[in-house]
PDB file of C-alpha atoms and ligand atoms in Angstrom:
ATOM      1  CA  MET U   1      -6.120 -34.390  95.537  1.00 96.00           C
ATOM      2  CA  LYS U   2      -3.311 -31.328  94.994  1.00 98.00           C
ATOM      3  CA  ILE U   3      -0.399 -31.336  96.721  1.00 98.00           C
ATOM      4  CA  ALA U   4      -0.504 -29.034  99.674  1.00 98.00           C
ATOM      5  CA  LYS U   5       0.427 -28.498 103.236  1.00 97.00           C
ATOM      6  CA  ASN U   6      -0.574 -31.263 105.637  1.00 97.00           C
ATOM      7  CA  THR U   7      -0.827 -33.788 102.515  1.00 97.00           C
ATOM      8  CA  VAL U   8       1.304 -37.181 101.926  1.00 96.00           C
ATOM      9  CA  PRO U   9       2.292 -36.908  98.472  1.00 97.00           C
ATOM     10  CA  SER U  10       4.330 -40.123  97.134  1.00 96.00           C
ATOM     11  CA  VAL U  11       6.805 -39.391  94.005  1.00 97.00           C
ATOM     12  CA  THR U  12       9.727 -40.402  92.471  1.00 98.00           C
ATOM     13  CA  TYR U  13      12.634 -38.204  91.984  1.00 98.00           C
ATOM     14  CA  THR U  14      16.545 -38.719  89.994  1.00 98.00           C
ATOM     15  CA  LEU U  15      18.527 -35.943  92.026  1.00 97.00           C
ATOM     16  CA  VAL U  16      21.047 -34.583  89.881  1.00 98.00           C
ATOM     17  CA  VAL U  17      23.986 -32.567  90.580  1.00 97.00           C
ATOM     18  CA  ASP U  18      27.307 -31.559  88.810  1.00 96.00           C
ATOM     19  CA  GLY U  19      25.704 -33.803  86.141  1.00 97.00           C
ATOM     20  CA  GLU U  20      25.767 -36.998  88.284  1.00 97.00           C
ATOM     21  CA  VAL U  21      22.992 -38.828  89.571  1.00 97.00           C
ATOM     22  CA  VAL U  22      23.344 -38.431  93.357  1.00 95.00           C
ATOM     23  CA  ASP U  23      20.236 -39.845  94.658  1.00 95.00           C
ATOM     24  CA  MET U  24      16.650 -41.599  93.567  1.00 97.00           C
ATOM     25  CA  ALA U  25      13.916 -42.856  94.489  1.00 96.00           C
ATOM     26  CA  GLU U  26      11.845 -45.193  91.956  1.00 96.00           C
ATOM     27  CA  ASN U  27       8.259 -46.626  92.033  1.00 94.00           C
ATOM     28  CA  ASP U  28       8.697 -49.545  93.805  1.00 93.00           C
ATOM     29  CA  LYS U  29       9.980 -47.293  96.470  1.00 93.00           C
ATOM     30  CA  PRO U  30       9.064 -43.702  96.160  1.00 95.00           C
ATOM     31  CA  LEU U  31       9.782 -40.783  98.472  1.00 95.00           C
ATOM     32  CA  ALA U  32       6.489 -40.301 100.960  1.00 94.00           C
ATOM     33  CA  PHE U  33       6.775 -37.052 103.295  1.00 95.00           C
ATOM     34  CA  ILE U  34       4.244 -34.948 104.993  1.00 96.00           C
ATOM     35  CA  HIS U  35       4.124 -31.366 102.574  1.00 97.00           C
ATOM     36  CA  GLY U  36       4.140 -28.279 104.229  1.00 96.00           C
ATOM     37  CA  ILE U  37       6.231 -28.912 107.675  1.00 94.00           C
ATOM     38  CA  GLY U  38       9.889 -28.984 106.959  1.00 91.00           C
ATOM     39  CA  MET U  39      10.701 -32.479 106.022  1.00 91.00           C
ATOM     40  CA  MET U  40      12.103 -31.549 102.819  1.00 93.00           C
ATOM     41  CA  VAL U  41      14.303 -28.440 101.358  1.00 91.00           C
ATOM     42  CA  PRO U  42      11.439 -25.396 100.781  1.00 91.00           C
ATOM     43  CA  GLY U  43      12.318 -25.354  97.273  1.00 95.00           C
ATOM     44  CA  PHE U  44      11.721 -29.072  96.785  1.00 97.00           C
ATOM     45  CA  GLU U  45       8.243 -28.580  98.772  1.00 96.00           C
ATOM     46  CA  LYS U  46       7.342 -25.277  96.769  1.00 96.00           C
ATOM     47  CA  ASN U  47       8.122 -26.908  92.908  1.00 98.00           C
ATOM     48  CA  LEU U  48       5.763 -29.882  94.054  1.00 98.00           C
ATOM     49  CA  GLU U  49       3.268 -27.496  95.438  1.00 97.00           C
ATOM     50  CA  GLY U  50      -0.433 -27.622  93.492  1.00 98.00           C
ATOM     51  CA  LEU U  51       0.540 -30.536  91.532  1.00 98.00           C
ATOM     52  CA  THR U  52      -1.276 -34.069  91.581  1.00 98.00           C
ATOM     53  CA  ALA U  53      -1.049 -37.206  90.935  1.00 98.00           C
ATOM     54  CA  GLY U  54       0.396 -38.479  87.319  1.00 97.00           C
ATOM     55  CA  SER U  55       1.851 -35.487  87.482  1.00 97.00           C
ATOM     56  CA  LYS U  56       5.675 -35.214  85.928  1.00 98.00           C
ATOM     57  CA  TYR U  57       7.786 -32.751  87.376  1.00 98.00           C
ATOM     58  CA  GLU U  58      11.442 -31.036  86.579  1.00 98.00           C
ATOM     59  CA  PHE U  59      12.991 -28.047  88.279  1.00 98.00           C
ATOM     60  CA  LYS U  60      16.375 -26.713  89.077  1.00 98.00           C
ATOM     61  CA  LEU U  61      16.870 -25.412  93.139  1.00 97.00           C
ATOM     62  CA  SER U  62      19.740 -22.925  93.836  1.00 97.00           C
ATOM     63  CA  PRO U  63      21.939 -23.681  97.161  1.00 95.00           C
ATOM     64  CA  GLU U  64      19.949 -20.864  98.588  1.00 94.00           C
ATOM     65  CA  GLU U  65      16.701 -22.920  97.898  1.00 94.00           C
ATOM     66  CA  ALA U  66      18.291 -25.984  98.454  1.00 94.00           C
ATOM     67  CA  TYR U  67      21.273 -26.937 101.594  1.00 92.00           C
ATOM     68  CA  GLY U  68      22.860 -23.032 101.637  1.00 93.00           C
ATOM     69  CA  GLU U  69      25.856 -21.742 100.424  1.00 95.00           C
ATOM     70  CA  TYR U  70      28.903 -23.303 101.303  1.00 95.00           C
ATOM     71  CA  ASN U  71      29.794 -22.588 104.794  1.00 95.00           C
ATOM     72  CA  GLU U  72      33.917 -21.739 105.291  1.00 95.00           C
ATOM     73  CA  ASP U  73      33.361 -21.276 109.099  1.00 94.00           C
ATOM     74  CA  ALA U  74      31.691 -24.757 109.141  1.00 94.00           C
ATOM     75  CA  VAL U  75      34.988 -26.568 108.429  1.00 96.00           C
ATOM     76  CA  VAL U  76      36.730 -26.845 112.087  1.00 95.00           C
ATOM     77  CA  ASP U  77      40.232 -28.036 113.275  1.00 96.00           C
ATOM     78  CA  LEU U  78      39.073 -30.539 116.427  1.00 93.00           C
ATOM     79  CA  PRO U  79      41.608 -31.562 118.772  1.00 93.00           C
ATOM     80  CA  ILE U  80      42.230 -35.246 118.282  1.00 91.00           C
ATOM     81  CA  SER U  81      41.075 -35.851 121.983  1.00 89.00           C
ATOM     82  CA  THR U  82      37.579 -35.658 120.304  1.00 86.00           C
ATOM     83  CA  PHE U  83      37.962 -38.874 119.111  1.00 86.00           C
ATOM     84  CA  MET U  84      39.334 -40.778 122.371  1.00 85.00           C
ATOM     85  CA  VAL U  85      37.365 -43.205 123.615  1.00 83.00           C
ATOM     86  CA  ASP U  86      38.829 -44.660 126.689  1.00 86.00           C
ATOM     87  CA  GLY U  87      42.293 -42.916 126.142  1.00 84.00           C
ATOM     88  CA  LYS U  88      42.770 -44.103 123.031  1.00 87.00           C
ATOM     89  CA  ILE U  89      42.357 -42.696 119.660  1.00 83.00           C
ATOM     90  CA  LYS U  90      39.798 -45.008 117.283  1.00 76.00           C
ATOM     91  CA  LYS U  91      42.121 -44.731 114.611  1.00 77.00           C
ATOM     92  CA  ASP U  92      39.893 -46.767 112.499  1.00 76.00           C
ATOM     93  CA  MET U  93      37.232 -43.921 112.720  1.00 76.00           C
ATOM     94  CA  LEU U  94      39.915 -41.278 111.100  1.00 90.00           C
ATOM     95  CA  ASN U  95      39.855 -42.007 107.470  1.00 93.00           C
ATOM     96  CA  ILE U  96      39.735 -39.152 105.060  1.00 95.00           C
ATOM     97  CA  GLY U  97      36.402 -38.888 103.179  1.00 93.00           C
ATOM     98  CA  GLN U  98      35.016 -40.536 105.927  1.00 92.00           C
ATOM     99  CA  VAL U  99      31.739 -38.868 107.427  1.00 91.00           C
ATOM    100  CA  VAL U 100      31.254 -39.299 111.332  1.00 89.00           C
ATOM    101  CA  PRO U 101      28.072 -38.915 112.896  1.00 89.00           C
ATOM    102  CA  MET U 102      28.454 -36.365 115.954  1.00 88.00           C
ATOM    103  CA  GLN U 103      26.970 -33.886 118.307  1.00 85.00           C
ATOM    104  CA  ASP U 104      27.107 -30.156 118.838  1.00 81.00           C
ATOM    105  CA  GLN U 105      26.745 -28.509 121.975  1.00 81.00           C
ATOM    106  CA  ASN U 106      23.214 -28.921 122.212  1.00 86.00           C
ATOM    107  CA  GLY U 107      23.639 -32.334 121.602  1.00 86.00           C
ATOM    108  CA  ASN U 108      22.055 -32.066 118.262  1.00 85.00           C
ATOM    109  CA  PRO U 109      23.612 -34.970 115.511  1.00 87.00           C
ATOM    110  CA  MET U 110      25.338 -33.529 112.701  1.00 87.00           C
ATOM    111  CA  ASN U 111      27.800 -35.272 110.419  1.00 90.00           C
ATOM    112  CA  GLY U 112      31.048 -34.158 110.093  1.00 93.00           C
ATOM    113  CA  THR U 113      33.527 -34.971 107.039  1.00 94.00           C
ATOM    114  CA  ILE U 114      36.977 -35.868 107.787  1.00 95.00           C
ATOM    115  CA  LEU U 115      38.977 -33.530 105.401  1.00 96.00           C
ATOM    116  CA  GLU U 116      42.484 -33.636 107.112  1.00 96.00           C
ATOM    117  CA  VAL U 117      44.101 -36.093 110.261  1.00 94.00           C
ATOM    118  CA  SER U 118      47.305 -34.975 112.380  1.00 92.00           C
ATOM    119  CA  ASP U 119      49.169 -35.970 115.416  1.00 89.00           C
ATOM    120  CA  LYS U 120      47.074 -33.214 117.125  1.00 92.00           C
ATOM    121  CA  SER U 121      44.034 -32.428 115.597  1.00 94.00           C
ATOM    122  CA  VAL U 122      41.164 -33.421 112.410  1.00 95.00           C
ATOM    123  CA  LYS U 123      40.337 -30.889 110.081  1.00 96.00           C
ATOM    124  CA  MET U 124      36.413 -31.293 109.891  1.00 95.00           C
ATOM    125  CA  ASP U 125      34.023 -30.059 107.117  1.00 96.00           C
ATOM    126  CA  PHE U 126      30.446 -29.789 108.792  1.00 94.00           C
ATOM    127  CA  ASN U 127      28.875 -28.958 105.509  1.00 94.00           C
ATOM    128  CA  HIS U 128      26.134 -30.353 104.116  1.00 90.00           C
ATOM    129  CA  MET U 129      27.342 -32.824 101.074  1.00 87.00           C
ATOM    130  CA  LEU U 130      24.848 -30.541  98.852  1.00 93.00           C
ATOM    131  CA  ALA U 131      25.779 -27.243 100.623  1.00 95.00           C
ATOM    132  CA  GLY U 132      26.803 -24.730  97.810  1.00 96.00           C
ATOM    133  CA  LYS U 133      25.550 -27.130  95.126  1.00 96.00           C
ATOM    134  CA  GLU U 134      22.784 -26.846  92.491  1.00 97.00           C
ATOM    135  CA  LEU U 135      20.182 -29.500  92.599  1.00 97.00           C
ATOM    136  CA  ASN U 136      18.936 -30.704  89.558  1.00 98.00           C
ATOM    137  CA  PHE U 137      15.238 -32.888  90.401  1.00 98.00           C
ATOM    138  CA  THR U 138      13.121 -35.024  87.876  1.00 98.00           C
ATOM    139  CA  GLY U 139      10.489 -36.996  88.555  1.00 98.00           C
ATOM    140  CA  GLU U 140       6.405 -38.141  88.962  1.00 98.00           C
ATOM    141  CA  ILE U 141       3.793 -37.578  91.745  1.00 98.00           C
ATOM    142  CA  LEU U 142       2.079 -41.232  92.136  1.00 97.00           C
ATOM    143  CA  GLU U 143      -0.312 -40.770  95.002  1.00 97.00           C
ATOM    144  CA  VAL U 144      -1.589 -37.654  97.033  1.00 98.00           C
ATOM    145  CA  ARG U 145      -3.232 -38.410 100.295  1.00 97.00           C
ATOM    146  CA  ASN U 146      -4.322 -35.989 103.446  1.00 97.00           C
ATOM    147  CA  ALA U 147      -2.216 -36.801 106.456  1.00 96.00           C
ATOM    148  CA  THR U 148      -3.778 -38.368 109.559  1.00 94.00           C
ATOM    149  CA  LYS U 149      -3.800 -36.751 112.711  1.00 94.00           C
ATOM    150  CA  GLU U 150      -1.627 -39.593 114.458  1.00 93.00           C
ATOM    151  CA  GLU U 151       1.286 -38.516 111.500  1.00 93.00           C
ATOM    152  CA  LEU U 152       0.753 -34.603 112.068  1.00 95.00           C
ATOM    153  CA  ASP U 153       1.401 -35.073 115.844  1.00 94.00           C
ATOM    154  CA  HIS U 154       4.406 -37.461 115.524  1.00 91.00           C
ATOM    155  CA  GLY U 155       5.439 -35.161 112.356  1.00 91.00           C
ATOM    156  CA  HIS U 156       6.112 -38.089 110.036  1.00 90.00           C
ATOM    157  CA  ILE U 157       4.292 -40.518 108.160  1.00 90.00           C
ATOM    158  CA  HIS U 158       3.224 -43.784 109.189  1.00 89.00           C
ATOM    159  CA  GLY U 159       2.871 -47.091 106.363  1.00 78.00           C
ATOM    160  CA  PRO U 160       4.530 -47.832 103.427  1.00 64.00           C
ATOM    161  CA  GLY U 161       6.853 -45.662 102.240  1.00 56.00           C
ATOM    162  CA  GLY U 162       7.139 -44.049 106.245  1.00 59.00           C
ATOM    163  CA  HIS U 163      10.631 -44.112 108.089  1.00 58.00           C
ATOM    164  CA  HIS U 164       8.932 -45.605 111.831  1.00 61.00           C
ATOM    165  CA  HIS U 165      10.353 -45.859 114.338  1.00 58.00           C
ATOM    166  CA  HIS U 166       9.022 -45.650 118.079  1.00 59.00           C
TER     167      HIS U 166
HETATM  168 ZN1   ZN N 201       4.493 -42.338 114.346  1.00 73.46          ZN
END
């Protein structure tokens, strides 16, 4: 079976960025996802399209095909009061380089990395960690199956390799 929309590929991968391995999935814990519904960055899906079990792959993604260009506007100063809980600043949250789960105005989760902390404000970077980077992927297709109707309804996979929280 070929990888196409609404199939579930199980794949190994190694992701190299700036010459360093930043993420990988090996045979004992492959990545499995529903293809063609936007679970993965577009360039990743496009390059795997049509491959079958046993195929090895290797490709590069430009920032545009992956997490986008680095956006200066996504670096913002937040008033320190943003980090107040019960009238106190949560100092243990405010370490340079720390990634803090936050929400935008609409309540959508987003991660910010702390760049600077002053008495009045905290400078945070809401760019994706891999924004502006070229991604180098290598790996192998282990299995391809059709997604079940339930999986398509839920928008995530079930069973081994799936991340299922109901
Ligand atoms: Zn489910």
